[in-house]
mmCIF file of C-alpha atoms in Angstrom:
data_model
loop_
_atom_site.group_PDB
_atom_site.id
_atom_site.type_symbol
_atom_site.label_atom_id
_atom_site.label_comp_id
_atom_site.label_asym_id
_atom_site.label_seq_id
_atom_site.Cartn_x
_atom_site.Cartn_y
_atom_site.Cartn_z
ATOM 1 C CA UNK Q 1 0.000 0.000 0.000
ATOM 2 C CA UNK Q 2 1.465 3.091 -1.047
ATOM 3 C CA UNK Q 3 0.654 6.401 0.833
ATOM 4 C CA UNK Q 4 0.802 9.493 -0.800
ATOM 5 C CA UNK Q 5 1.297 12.166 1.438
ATOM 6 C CA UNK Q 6 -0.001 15.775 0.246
ATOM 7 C CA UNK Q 7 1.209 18.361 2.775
ATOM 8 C CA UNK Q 8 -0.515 21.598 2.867
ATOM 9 C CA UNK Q 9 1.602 24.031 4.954
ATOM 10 C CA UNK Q 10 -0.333 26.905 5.720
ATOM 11 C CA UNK Q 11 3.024 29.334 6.698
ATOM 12 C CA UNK Q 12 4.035 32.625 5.941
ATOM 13 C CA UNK Q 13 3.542 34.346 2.779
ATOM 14 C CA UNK Q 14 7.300 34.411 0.927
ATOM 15 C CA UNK Q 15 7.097 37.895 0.158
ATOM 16 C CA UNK Q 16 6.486 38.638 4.323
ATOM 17 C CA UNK Q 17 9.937 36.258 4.974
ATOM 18 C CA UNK Q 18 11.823 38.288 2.844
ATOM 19 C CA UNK Q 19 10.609 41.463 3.950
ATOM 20 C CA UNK Q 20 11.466 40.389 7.457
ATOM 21 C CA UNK Q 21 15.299 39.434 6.546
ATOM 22 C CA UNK Q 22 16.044 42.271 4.307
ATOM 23 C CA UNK Q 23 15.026 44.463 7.571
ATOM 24 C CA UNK Q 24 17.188 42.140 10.045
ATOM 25 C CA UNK Q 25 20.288 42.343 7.118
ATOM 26 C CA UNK Q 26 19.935 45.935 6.928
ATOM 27 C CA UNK Q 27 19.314 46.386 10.434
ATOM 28 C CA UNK Q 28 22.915 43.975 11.282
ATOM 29 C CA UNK Q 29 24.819 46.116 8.325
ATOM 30 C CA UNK Q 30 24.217 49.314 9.782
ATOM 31 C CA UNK Q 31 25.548 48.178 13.166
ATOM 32 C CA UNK Q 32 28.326 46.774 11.264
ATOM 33 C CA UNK Q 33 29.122 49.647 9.763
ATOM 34 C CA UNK Q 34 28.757 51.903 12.778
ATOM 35 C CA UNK Q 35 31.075 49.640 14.748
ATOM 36 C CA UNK Q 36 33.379 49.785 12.335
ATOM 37 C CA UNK Q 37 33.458 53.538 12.011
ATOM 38 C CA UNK Q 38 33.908 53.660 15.560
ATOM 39 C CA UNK Q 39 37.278 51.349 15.835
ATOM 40 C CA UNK Q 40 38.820 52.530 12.266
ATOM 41 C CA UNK Q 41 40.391 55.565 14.023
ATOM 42 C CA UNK Q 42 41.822 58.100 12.489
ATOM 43 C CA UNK Q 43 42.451 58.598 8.620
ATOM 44 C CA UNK Q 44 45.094 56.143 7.895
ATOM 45 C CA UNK Q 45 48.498 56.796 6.454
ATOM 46 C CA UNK Q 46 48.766 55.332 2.698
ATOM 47 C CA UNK Q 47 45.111 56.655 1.921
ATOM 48 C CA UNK Q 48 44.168 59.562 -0.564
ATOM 49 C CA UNK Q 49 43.219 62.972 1.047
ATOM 50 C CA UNK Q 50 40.436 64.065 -0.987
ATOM 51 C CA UNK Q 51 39.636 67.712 -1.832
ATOM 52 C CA UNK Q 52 37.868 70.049 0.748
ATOM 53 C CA UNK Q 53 38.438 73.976 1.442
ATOM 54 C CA UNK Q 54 39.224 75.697 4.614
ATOM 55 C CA UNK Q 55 37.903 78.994 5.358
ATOM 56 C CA UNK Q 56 40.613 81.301 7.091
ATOM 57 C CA UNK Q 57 40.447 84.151 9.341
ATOM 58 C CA UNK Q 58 41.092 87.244 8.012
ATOM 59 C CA UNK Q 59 44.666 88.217 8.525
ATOM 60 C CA UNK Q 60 45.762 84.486 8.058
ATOM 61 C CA UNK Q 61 45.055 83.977 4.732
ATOM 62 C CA UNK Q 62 47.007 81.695 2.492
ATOM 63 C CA UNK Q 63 48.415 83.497 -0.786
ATOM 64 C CA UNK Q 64 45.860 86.565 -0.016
ATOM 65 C CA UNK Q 65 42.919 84.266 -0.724
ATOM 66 C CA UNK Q 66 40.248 83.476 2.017
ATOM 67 C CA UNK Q 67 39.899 79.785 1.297
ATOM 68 C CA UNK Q 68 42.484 77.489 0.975
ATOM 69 C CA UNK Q 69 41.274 74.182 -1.329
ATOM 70 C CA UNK Q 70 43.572 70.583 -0.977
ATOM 71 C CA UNK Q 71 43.666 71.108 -4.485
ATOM 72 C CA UNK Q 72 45.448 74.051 -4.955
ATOM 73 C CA UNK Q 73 47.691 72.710 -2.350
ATOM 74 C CA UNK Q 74 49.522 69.474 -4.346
ATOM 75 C CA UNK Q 75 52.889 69.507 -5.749
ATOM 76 C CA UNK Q 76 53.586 70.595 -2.142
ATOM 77 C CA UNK Q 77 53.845 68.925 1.374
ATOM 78 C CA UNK Q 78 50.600 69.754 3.356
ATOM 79 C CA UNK Q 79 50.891 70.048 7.332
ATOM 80 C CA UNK Q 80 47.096 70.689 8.580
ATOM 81 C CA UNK Q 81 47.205 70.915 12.363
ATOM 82 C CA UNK Q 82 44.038 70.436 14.079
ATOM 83 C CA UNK Q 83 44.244 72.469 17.734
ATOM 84 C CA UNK Q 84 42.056 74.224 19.942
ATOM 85 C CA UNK Q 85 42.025 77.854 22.354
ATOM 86 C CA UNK Q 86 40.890 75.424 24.769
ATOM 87 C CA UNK Q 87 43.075 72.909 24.652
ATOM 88 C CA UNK Q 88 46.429 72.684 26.933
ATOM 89 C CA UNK Q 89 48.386 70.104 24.992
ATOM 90 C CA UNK Q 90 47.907 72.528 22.261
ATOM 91 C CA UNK Q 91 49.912 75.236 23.895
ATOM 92 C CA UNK Q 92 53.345 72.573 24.251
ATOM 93 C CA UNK Q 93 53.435 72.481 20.228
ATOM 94 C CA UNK Q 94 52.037 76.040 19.573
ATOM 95 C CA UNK Q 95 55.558 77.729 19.344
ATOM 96 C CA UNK Q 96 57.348 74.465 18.074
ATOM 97 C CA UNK Q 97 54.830 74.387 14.713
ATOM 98 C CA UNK Q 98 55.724 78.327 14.182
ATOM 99 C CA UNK Q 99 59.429 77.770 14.377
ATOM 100 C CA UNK Q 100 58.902 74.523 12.077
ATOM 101 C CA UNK Q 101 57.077 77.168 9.764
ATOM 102 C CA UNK Q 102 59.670 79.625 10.461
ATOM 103 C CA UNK Q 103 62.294 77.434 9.018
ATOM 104 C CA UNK Q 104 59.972 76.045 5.644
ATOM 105 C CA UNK Q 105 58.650 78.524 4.347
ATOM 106 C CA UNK Q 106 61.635 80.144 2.546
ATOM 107 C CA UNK Q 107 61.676 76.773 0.846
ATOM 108 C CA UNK Q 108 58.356 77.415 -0.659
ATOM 109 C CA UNK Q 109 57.773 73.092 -0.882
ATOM 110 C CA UNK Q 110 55.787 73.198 2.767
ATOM 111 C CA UNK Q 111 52.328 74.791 3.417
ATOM 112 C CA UNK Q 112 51.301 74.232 7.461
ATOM 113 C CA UNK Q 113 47.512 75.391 7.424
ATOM 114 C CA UNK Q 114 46.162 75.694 11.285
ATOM 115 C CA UNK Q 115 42.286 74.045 11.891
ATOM 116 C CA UNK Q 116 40.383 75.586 14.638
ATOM 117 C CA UNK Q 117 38.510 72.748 16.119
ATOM 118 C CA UNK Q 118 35.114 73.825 18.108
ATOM 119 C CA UNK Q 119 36.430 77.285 19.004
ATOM 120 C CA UNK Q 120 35.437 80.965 19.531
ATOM 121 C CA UNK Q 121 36.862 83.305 17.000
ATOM 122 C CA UNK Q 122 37.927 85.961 19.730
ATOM 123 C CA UNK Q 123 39.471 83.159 21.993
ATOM 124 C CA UNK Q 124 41.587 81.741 18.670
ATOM 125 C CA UNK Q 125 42.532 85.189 17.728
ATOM 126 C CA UNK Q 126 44.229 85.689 21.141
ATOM 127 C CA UNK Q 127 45.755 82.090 21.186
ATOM 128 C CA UNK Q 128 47.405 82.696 17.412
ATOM 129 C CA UNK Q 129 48.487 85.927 18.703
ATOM 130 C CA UNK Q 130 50.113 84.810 22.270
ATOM 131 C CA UNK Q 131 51.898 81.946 20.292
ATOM 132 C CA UNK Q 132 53.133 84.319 17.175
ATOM 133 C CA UNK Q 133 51.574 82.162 14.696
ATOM 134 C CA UNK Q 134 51.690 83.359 11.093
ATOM 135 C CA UNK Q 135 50.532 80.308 9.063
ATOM 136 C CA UNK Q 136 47.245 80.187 7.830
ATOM 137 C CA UNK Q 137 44.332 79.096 9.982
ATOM 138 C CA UNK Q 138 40.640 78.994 9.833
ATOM 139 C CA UNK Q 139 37.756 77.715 11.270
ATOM 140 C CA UNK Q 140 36.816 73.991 11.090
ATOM 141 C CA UNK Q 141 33.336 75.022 10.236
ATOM 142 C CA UNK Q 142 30.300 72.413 11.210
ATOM 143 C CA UNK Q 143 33.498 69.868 12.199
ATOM 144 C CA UNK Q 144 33.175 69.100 8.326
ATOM 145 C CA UNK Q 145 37.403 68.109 7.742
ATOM 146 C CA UNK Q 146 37.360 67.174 11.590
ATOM 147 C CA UNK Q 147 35.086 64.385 10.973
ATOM 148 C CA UNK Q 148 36.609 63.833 7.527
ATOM 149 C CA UNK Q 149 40.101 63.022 9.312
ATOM 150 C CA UNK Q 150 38.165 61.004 11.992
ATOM 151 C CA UNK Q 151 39.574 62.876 14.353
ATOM 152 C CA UNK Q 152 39.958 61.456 17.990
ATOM 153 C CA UNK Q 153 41.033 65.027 20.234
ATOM 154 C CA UNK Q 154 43.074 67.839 19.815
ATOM 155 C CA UNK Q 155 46.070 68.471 19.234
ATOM 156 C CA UNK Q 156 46.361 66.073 15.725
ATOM 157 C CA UNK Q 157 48.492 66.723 12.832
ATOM 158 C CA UNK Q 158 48.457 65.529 9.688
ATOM 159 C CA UNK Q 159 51.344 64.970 6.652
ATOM 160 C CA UNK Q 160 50.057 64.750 3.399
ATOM 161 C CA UNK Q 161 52.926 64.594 0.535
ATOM 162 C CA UNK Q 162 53.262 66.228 -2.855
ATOM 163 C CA UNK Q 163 50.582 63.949 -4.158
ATOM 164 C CA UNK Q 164 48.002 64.005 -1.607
ATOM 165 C CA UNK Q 165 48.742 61.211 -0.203
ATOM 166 C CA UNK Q 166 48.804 61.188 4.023
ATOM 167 C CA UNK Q 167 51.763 60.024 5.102
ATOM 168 C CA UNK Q 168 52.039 60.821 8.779
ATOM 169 C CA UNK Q 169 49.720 61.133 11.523
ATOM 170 C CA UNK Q 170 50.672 62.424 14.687
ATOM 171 C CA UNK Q 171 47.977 62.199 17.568
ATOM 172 C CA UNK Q 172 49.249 64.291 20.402
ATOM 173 C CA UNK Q 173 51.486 67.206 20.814
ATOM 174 C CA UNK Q 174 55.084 67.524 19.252
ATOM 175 C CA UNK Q 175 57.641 67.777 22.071
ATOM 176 C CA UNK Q 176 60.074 69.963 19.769
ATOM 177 C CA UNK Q 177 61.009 71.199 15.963
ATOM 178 C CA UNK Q 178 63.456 68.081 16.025
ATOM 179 C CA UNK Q 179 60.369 65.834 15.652
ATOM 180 C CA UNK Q 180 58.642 67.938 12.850
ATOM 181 C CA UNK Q 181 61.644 67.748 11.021
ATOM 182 C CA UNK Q 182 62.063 64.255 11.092
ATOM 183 C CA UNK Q 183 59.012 64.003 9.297
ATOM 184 C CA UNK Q 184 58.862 66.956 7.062
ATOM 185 C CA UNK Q 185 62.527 66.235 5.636
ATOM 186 C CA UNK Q 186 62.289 63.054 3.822
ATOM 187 C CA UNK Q 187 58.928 63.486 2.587
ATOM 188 C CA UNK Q 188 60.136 67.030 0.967
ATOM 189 C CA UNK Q 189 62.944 65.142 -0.376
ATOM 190 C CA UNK Q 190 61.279 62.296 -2.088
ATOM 191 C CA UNK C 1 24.115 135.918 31.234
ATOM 192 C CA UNK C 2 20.368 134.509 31.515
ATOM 193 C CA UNK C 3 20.750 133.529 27.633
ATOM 194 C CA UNK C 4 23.562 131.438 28.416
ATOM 195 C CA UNK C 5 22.299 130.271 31.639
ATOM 196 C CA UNK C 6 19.598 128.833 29.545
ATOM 197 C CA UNK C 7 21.569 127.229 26.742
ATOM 198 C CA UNK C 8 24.214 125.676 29.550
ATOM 199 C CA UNK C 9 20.953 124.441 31.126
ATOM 200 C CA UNK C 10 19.163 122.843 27.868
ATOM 201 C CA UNK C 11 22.905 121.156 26.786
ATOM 202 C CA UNK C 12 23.279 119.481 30.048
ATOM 203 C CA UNK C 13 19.349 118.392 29.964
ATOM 204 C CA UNK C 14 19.683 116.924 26.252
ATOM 205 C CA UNK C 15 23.390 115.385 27.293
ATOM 206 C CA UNK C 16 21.382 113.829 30.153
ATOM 207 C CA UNK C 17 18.461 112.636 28.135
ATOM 208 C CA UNK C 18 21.810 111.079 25.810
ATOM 209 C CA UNK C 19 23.205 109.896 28.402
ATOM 210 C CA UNK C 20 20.177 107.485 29.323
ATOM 211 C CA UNK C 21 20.129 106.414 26.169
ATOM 212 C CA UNK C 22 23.590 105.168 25.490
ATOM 213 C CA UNK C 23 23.078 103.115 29.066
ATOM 214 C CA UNK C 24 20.061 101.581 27.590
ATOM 215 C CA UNK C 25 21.720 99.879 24.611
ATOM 216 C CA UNK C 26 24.787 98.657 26.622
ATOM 217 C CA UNK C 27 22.532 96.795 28.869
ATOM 218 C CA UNK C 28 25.024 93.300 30.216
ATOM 219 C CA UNK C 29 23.209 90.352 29.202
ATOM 220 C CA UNK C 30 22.534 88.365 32.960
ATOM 221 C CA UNK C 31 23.656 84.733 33.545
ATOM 222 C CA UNK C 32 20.188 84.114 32.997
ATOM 223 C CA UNK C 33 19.796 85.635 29.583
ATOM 224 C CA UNK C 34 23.022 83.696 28.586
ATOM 225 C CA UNK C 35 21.873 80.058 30.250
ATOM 226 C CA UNK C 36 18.199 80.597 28.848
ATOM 227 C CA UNK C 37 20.040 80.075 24.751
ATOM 228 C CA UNK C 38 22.926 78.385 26.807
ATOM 229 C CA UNK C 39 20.637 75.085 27.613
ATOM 230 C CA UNK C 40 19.622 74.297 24.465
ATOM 231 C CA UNK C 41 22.615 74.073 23.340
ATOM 232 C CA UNK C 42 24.840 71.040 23.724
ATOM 233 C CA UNK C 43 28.678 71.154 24.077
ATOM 234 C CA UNK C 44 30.157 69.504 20.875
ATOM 235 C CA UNK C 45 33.022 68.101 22.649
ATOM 236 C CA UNK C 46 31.567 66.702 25.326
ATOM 237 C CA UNK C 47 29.561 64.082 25.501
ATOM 238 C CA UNK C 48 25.603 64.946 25.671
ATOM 239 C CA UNK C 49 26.092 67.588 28.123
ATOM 240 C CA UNK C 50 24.595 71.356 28.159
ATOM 241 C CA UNK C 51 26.251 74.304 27.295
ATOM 242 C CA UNK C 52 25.113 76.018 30.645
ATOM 243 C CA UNK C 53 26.185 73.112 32.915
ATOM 244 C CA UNK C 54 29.129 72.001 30.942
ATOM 245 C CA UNK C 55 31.714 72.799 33.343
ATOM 246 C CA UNK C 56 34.466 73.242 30.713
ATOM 247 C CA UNK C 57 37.014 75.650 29.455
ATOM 248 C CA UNK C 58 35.214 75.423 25.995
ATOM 249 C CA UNK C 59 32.430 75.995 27.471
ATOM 250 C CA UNK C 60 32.589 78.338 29.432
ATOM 251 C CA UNK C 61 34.098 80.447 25.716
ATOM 252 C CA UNK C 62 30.657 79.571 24.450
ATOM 253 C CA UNK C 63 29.055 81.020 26.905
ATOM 254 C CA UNK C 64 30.960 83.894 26.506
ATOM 255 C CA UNK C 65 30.429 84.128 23.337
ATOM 256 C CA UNK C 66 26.550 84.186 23.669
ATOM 257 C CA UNK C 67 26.541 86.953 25.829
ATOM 258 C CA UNK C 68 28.949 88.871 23.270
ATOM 259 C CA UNK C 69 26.303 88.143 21.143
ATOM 260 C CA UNK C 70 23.188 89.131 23.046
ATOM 261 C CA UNK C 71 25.614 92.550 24.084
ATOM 262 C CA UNK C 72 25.652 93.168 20.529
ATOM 263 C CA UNK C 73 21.913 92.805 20.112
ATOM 264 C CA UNK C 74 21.991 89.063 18.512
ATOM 265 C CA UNK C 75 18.559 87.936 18.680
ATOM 266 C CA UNK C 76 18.464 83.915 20.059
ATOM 267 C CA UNK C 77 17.770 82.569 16.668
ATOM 268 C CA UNK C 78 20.692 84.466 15.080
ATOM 269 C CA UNK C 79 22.572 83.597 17.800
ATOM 270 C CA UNK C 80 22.061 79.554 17.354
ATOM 271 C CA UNK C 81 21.857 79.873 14.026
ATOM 272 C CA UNK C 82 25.814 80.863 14.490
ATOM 273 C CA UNK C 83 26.739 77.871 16.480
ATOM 274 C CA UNK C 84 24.792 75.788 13.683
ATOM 275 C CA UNK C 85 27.268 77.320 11.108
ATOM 276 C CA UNK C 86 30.356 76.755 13.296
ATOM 277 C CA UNK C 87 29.660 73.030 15.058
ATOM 278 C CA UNK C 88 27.502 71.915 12.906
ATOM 279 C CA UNK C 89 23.117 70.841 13.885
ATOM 280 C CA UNK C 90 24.503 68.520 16.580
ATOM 281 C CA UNK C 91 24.419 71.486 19.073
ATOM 282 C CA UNK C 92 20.631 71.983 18.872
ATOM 283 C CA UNK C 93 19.041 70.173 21.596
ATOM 284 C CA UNK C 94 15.792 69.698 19.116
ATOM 285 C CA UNK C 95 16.872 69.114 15.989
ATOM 286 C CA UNK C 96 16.142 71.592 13.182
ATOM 287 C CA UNK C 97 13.776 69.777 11.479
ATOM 288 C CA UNK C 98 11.872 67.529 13.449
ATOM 289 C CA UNK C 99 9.131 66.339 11.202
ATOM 290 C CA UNK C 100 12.227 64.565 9.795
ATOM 291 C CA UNK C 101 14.145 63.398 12.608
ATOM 292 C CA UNK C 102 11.315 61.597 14.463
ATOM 293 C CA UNK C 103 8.130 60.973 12.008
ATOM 294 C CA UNK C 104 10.113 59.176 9.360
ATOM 295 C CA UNK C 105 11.917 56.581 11.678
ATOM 296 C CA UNK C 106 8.537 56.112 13.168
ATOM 297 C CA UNK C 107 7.134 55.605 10.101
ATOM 298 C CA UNK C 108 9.634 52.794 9.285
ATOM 299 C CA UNK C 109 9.745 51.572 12.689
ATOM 300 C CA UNK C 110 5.500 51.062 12.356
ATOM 301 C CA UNK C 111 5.901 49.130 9.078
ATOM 302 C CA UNK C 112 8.736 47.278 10.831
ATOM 303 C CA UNK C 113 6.304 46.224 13.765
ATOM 304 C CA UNK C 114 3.310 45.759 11.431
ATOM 305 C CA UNK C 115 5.208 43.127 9.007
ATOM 306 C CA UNK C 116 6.468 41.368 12.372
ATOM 307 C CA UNK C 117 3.664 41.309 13.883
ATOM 308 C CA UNK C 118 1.513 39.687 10.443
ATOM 309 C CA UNK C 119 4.520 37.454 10.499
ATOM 310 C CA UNK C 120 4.376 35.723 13.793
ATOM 311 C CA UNK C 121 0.671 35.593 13.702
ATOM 312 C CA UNK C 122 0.776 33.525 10.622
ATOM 313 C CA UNK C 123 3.761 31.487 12.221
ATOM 314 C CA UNK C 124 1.562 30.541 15.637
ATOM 315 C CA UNK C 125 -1.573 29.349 13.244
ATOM 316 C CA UNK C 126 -1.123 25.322 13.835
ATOM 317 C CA UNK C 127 -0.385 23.227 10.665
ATOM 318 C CA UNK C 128 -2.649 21.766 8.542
ATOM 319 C CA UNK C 129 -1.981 18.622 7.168
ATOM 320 C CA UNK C 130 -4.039 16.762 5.141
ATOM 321 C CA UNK C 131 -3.324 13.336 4.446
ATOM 322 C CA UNK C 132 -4.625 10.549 2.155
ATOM 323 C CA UNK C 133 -3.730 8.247 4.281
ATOM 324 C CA UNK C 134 -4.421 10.015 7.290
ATOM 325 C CA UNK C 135 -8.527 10.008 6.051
ATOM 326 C CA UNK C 136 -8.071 6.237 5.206
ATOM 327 C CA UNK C 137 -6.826 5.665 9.159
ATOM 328 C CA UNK C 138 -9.064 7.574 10.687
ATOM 329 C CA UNK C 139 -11.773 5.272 9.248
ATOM 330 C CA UNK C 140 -10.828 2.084 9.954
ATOM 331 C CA UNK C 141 -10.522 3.106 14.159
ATOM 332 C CA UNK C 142 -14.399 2.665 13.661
ATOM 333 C CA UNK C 143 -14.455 -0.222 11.833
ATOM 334 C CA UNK C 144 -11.088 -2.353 12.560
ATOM 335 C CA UNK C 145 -12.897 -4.959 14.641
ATOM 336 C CA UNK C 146 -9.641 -6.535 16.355
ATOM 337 C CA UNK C 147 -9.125 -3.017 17.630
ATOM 338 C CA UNK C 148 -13.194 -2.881 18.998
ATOM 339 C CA UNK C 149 -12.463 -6.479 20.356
ATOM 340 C CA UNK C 150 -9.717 -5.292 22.579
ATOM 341 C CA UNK C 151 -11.403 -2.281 23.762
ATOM 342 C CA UNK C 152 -14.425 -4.240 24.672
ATOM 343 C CA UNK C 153 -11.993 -7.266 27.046
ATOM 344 C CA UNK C 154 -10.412 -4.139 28.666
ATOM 345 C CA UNK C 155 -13.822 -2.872 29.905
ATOM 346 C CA UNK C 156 -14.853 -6.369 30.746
ATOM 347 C CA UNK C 157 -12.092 -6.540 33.273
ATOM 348 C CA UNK C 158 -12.221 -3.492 34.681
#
């Protein structure tokens, strides 16, 4: 005797299943994603620094112009130092990045440009002024080239070479010119 | 002399009428007028704190800088509209478009709990499984008379 077995699932439509996954998928991605954000870190040496523009206080402006653009910048090594009025660490590398200026830009191959992280005008204006800073510095409006670099804190500064390529990170103050050199000399002379 | 009397008299009435003038426009902003804005704000460096309890050198520059503002006769939405432009819409305590920010995700998070919901209601409904063969053995219970036999010996010696 053969039985013939005709099994009528009554289950959930196919099109409800894959509604249901394609949310939990999505759902699992976007953690994903936001965990990985969170442990990448900082803007890694080796990657591409794409283009954005920094708006500069008046009386720092680079080349007379009120906007500096990555772009304009290549051919050259880029220093962009992220600091703070605020911030005390700051104040140990304040005079060391203006003598490091001091002593590149006769050479015309080094641009530092100065990012004001979450600052006052007023309160910068007195901090570039107390430290004799001359290079140009803005604003980091809206945290835009902050959140860009992935920034973790301030003070953080960034080598980018004649290509636009970042080369150098350094998270933390410099303790002297010595260590800006160090880094600034063979990438000028590759 | 009473002519000049009279003019030295009207210039130091109209200098005093000046006078109270100027000291109405350069009225200081009080801690109050600078925590009202101040608290819905949020410090962008610190973590989900207020401006006017963030107890920070930042800060406290903020603050500052809101009563600047107000000195110079800012109105409060100029005056957040600033920070917008320099930290970016993560200061605002309430978002600047909330329509956005909460009625979409709810939205979503409805249809979400809607097609979950459908789902597991069709999951608990029990199977139904018809059988050929099940019809055919659900039959012969009645009829199998070995089965009826046995049934009626086990109520014979209860």
């Amino acid at each position: 005797m053969t039985e013939e077995l005709t099994s009528q699932r009554r289950g959930v439509p196919i099109w409800v299943q894959v509604t249901v996954w394609v949310f939990l998928v999505a759902l699992l991605v976007i953690v994903a994603m936001g965990l990985q954000r969170a442990q990448q870190g900082t803007v890694q040496p080796g990657e591409k620094i794409e283009n954005f523009t920094l708006n500069l206080f008046s009386g720092y402006e680079y080349s007379n112009k009120t906007q500096v653009a990555m772009q304009e910048l290549r051919g050259k090594v880029v220093v962009i130092n992220f600091w703070a009025s605020w911030c005390k660490p700051c104040e140990q590398e304040a005079s060391e990045m203006q003598q490091a200026w001091s002593l590149y830009q006769p050479t015309g191959k080094v641009v530092f440009v100065g990012a004001d992280y979450v600052d006052t005008e007023p309160e910068a204006r007195v901090y570039l002024k107390k430290f004799g800073i001359t290079y140009s510095n803005g604003p980091d409006l809206a945290t835009k080239i902050s959140q860009y670099f992935r920034i973790k804190g301030v003070p953080e500064t960034y080598f980018i070479d004649q290509n636009g390529v970042l080369k150098y990170v350094q998270v933390g103050p410099f303790a002297s010119v010595q260590e800006i050199q160090n880094i600034l000399d063979p990438l000028i002379n590759q | 002399m009473k002519k000049i009397l009279a003019i030295t008299l009207l210039i130091i009435i109209l200098a005093g009428a000046f006078a109270s003038i100027v000291f109405a426009q350069t009225k200081i902003p009080t801690d109050d007028d600078v925590n009202r804005i101040a608290k819905q704000l949020y410090c962008p460096v610190c973590e989900s704190t207020p401006l006017d309890v963030c107890p920070t050198e930042a800060c406290r520059q903020w603050r500052e800088m809101i009563r600047t503002m107000l000195t110079n006769g800012k109105s409060e939405a100029e005056i957040k509209q600033y920070f917008v432009t320099q930290y970016g819409v993560r200061v605002l305590n309430v978002p600047p478009n909330p329509w956005a920010t909460y009625f979409v995700p709810g939205v979503v998070i409805l249809i979400g709990a809607a097609l979950l919901f459908r789902g597991f209601q069709l999951w608990k409904k029990p199977l139904a499984t018809v059988s050929a063969s099940d019809k055919q053995e659900a039959q012969p219970v009645q009829q199998d008379e070995y089965l009826a036999k046995m049934e009626e010996e086990l109520r014979k010696r209860k």
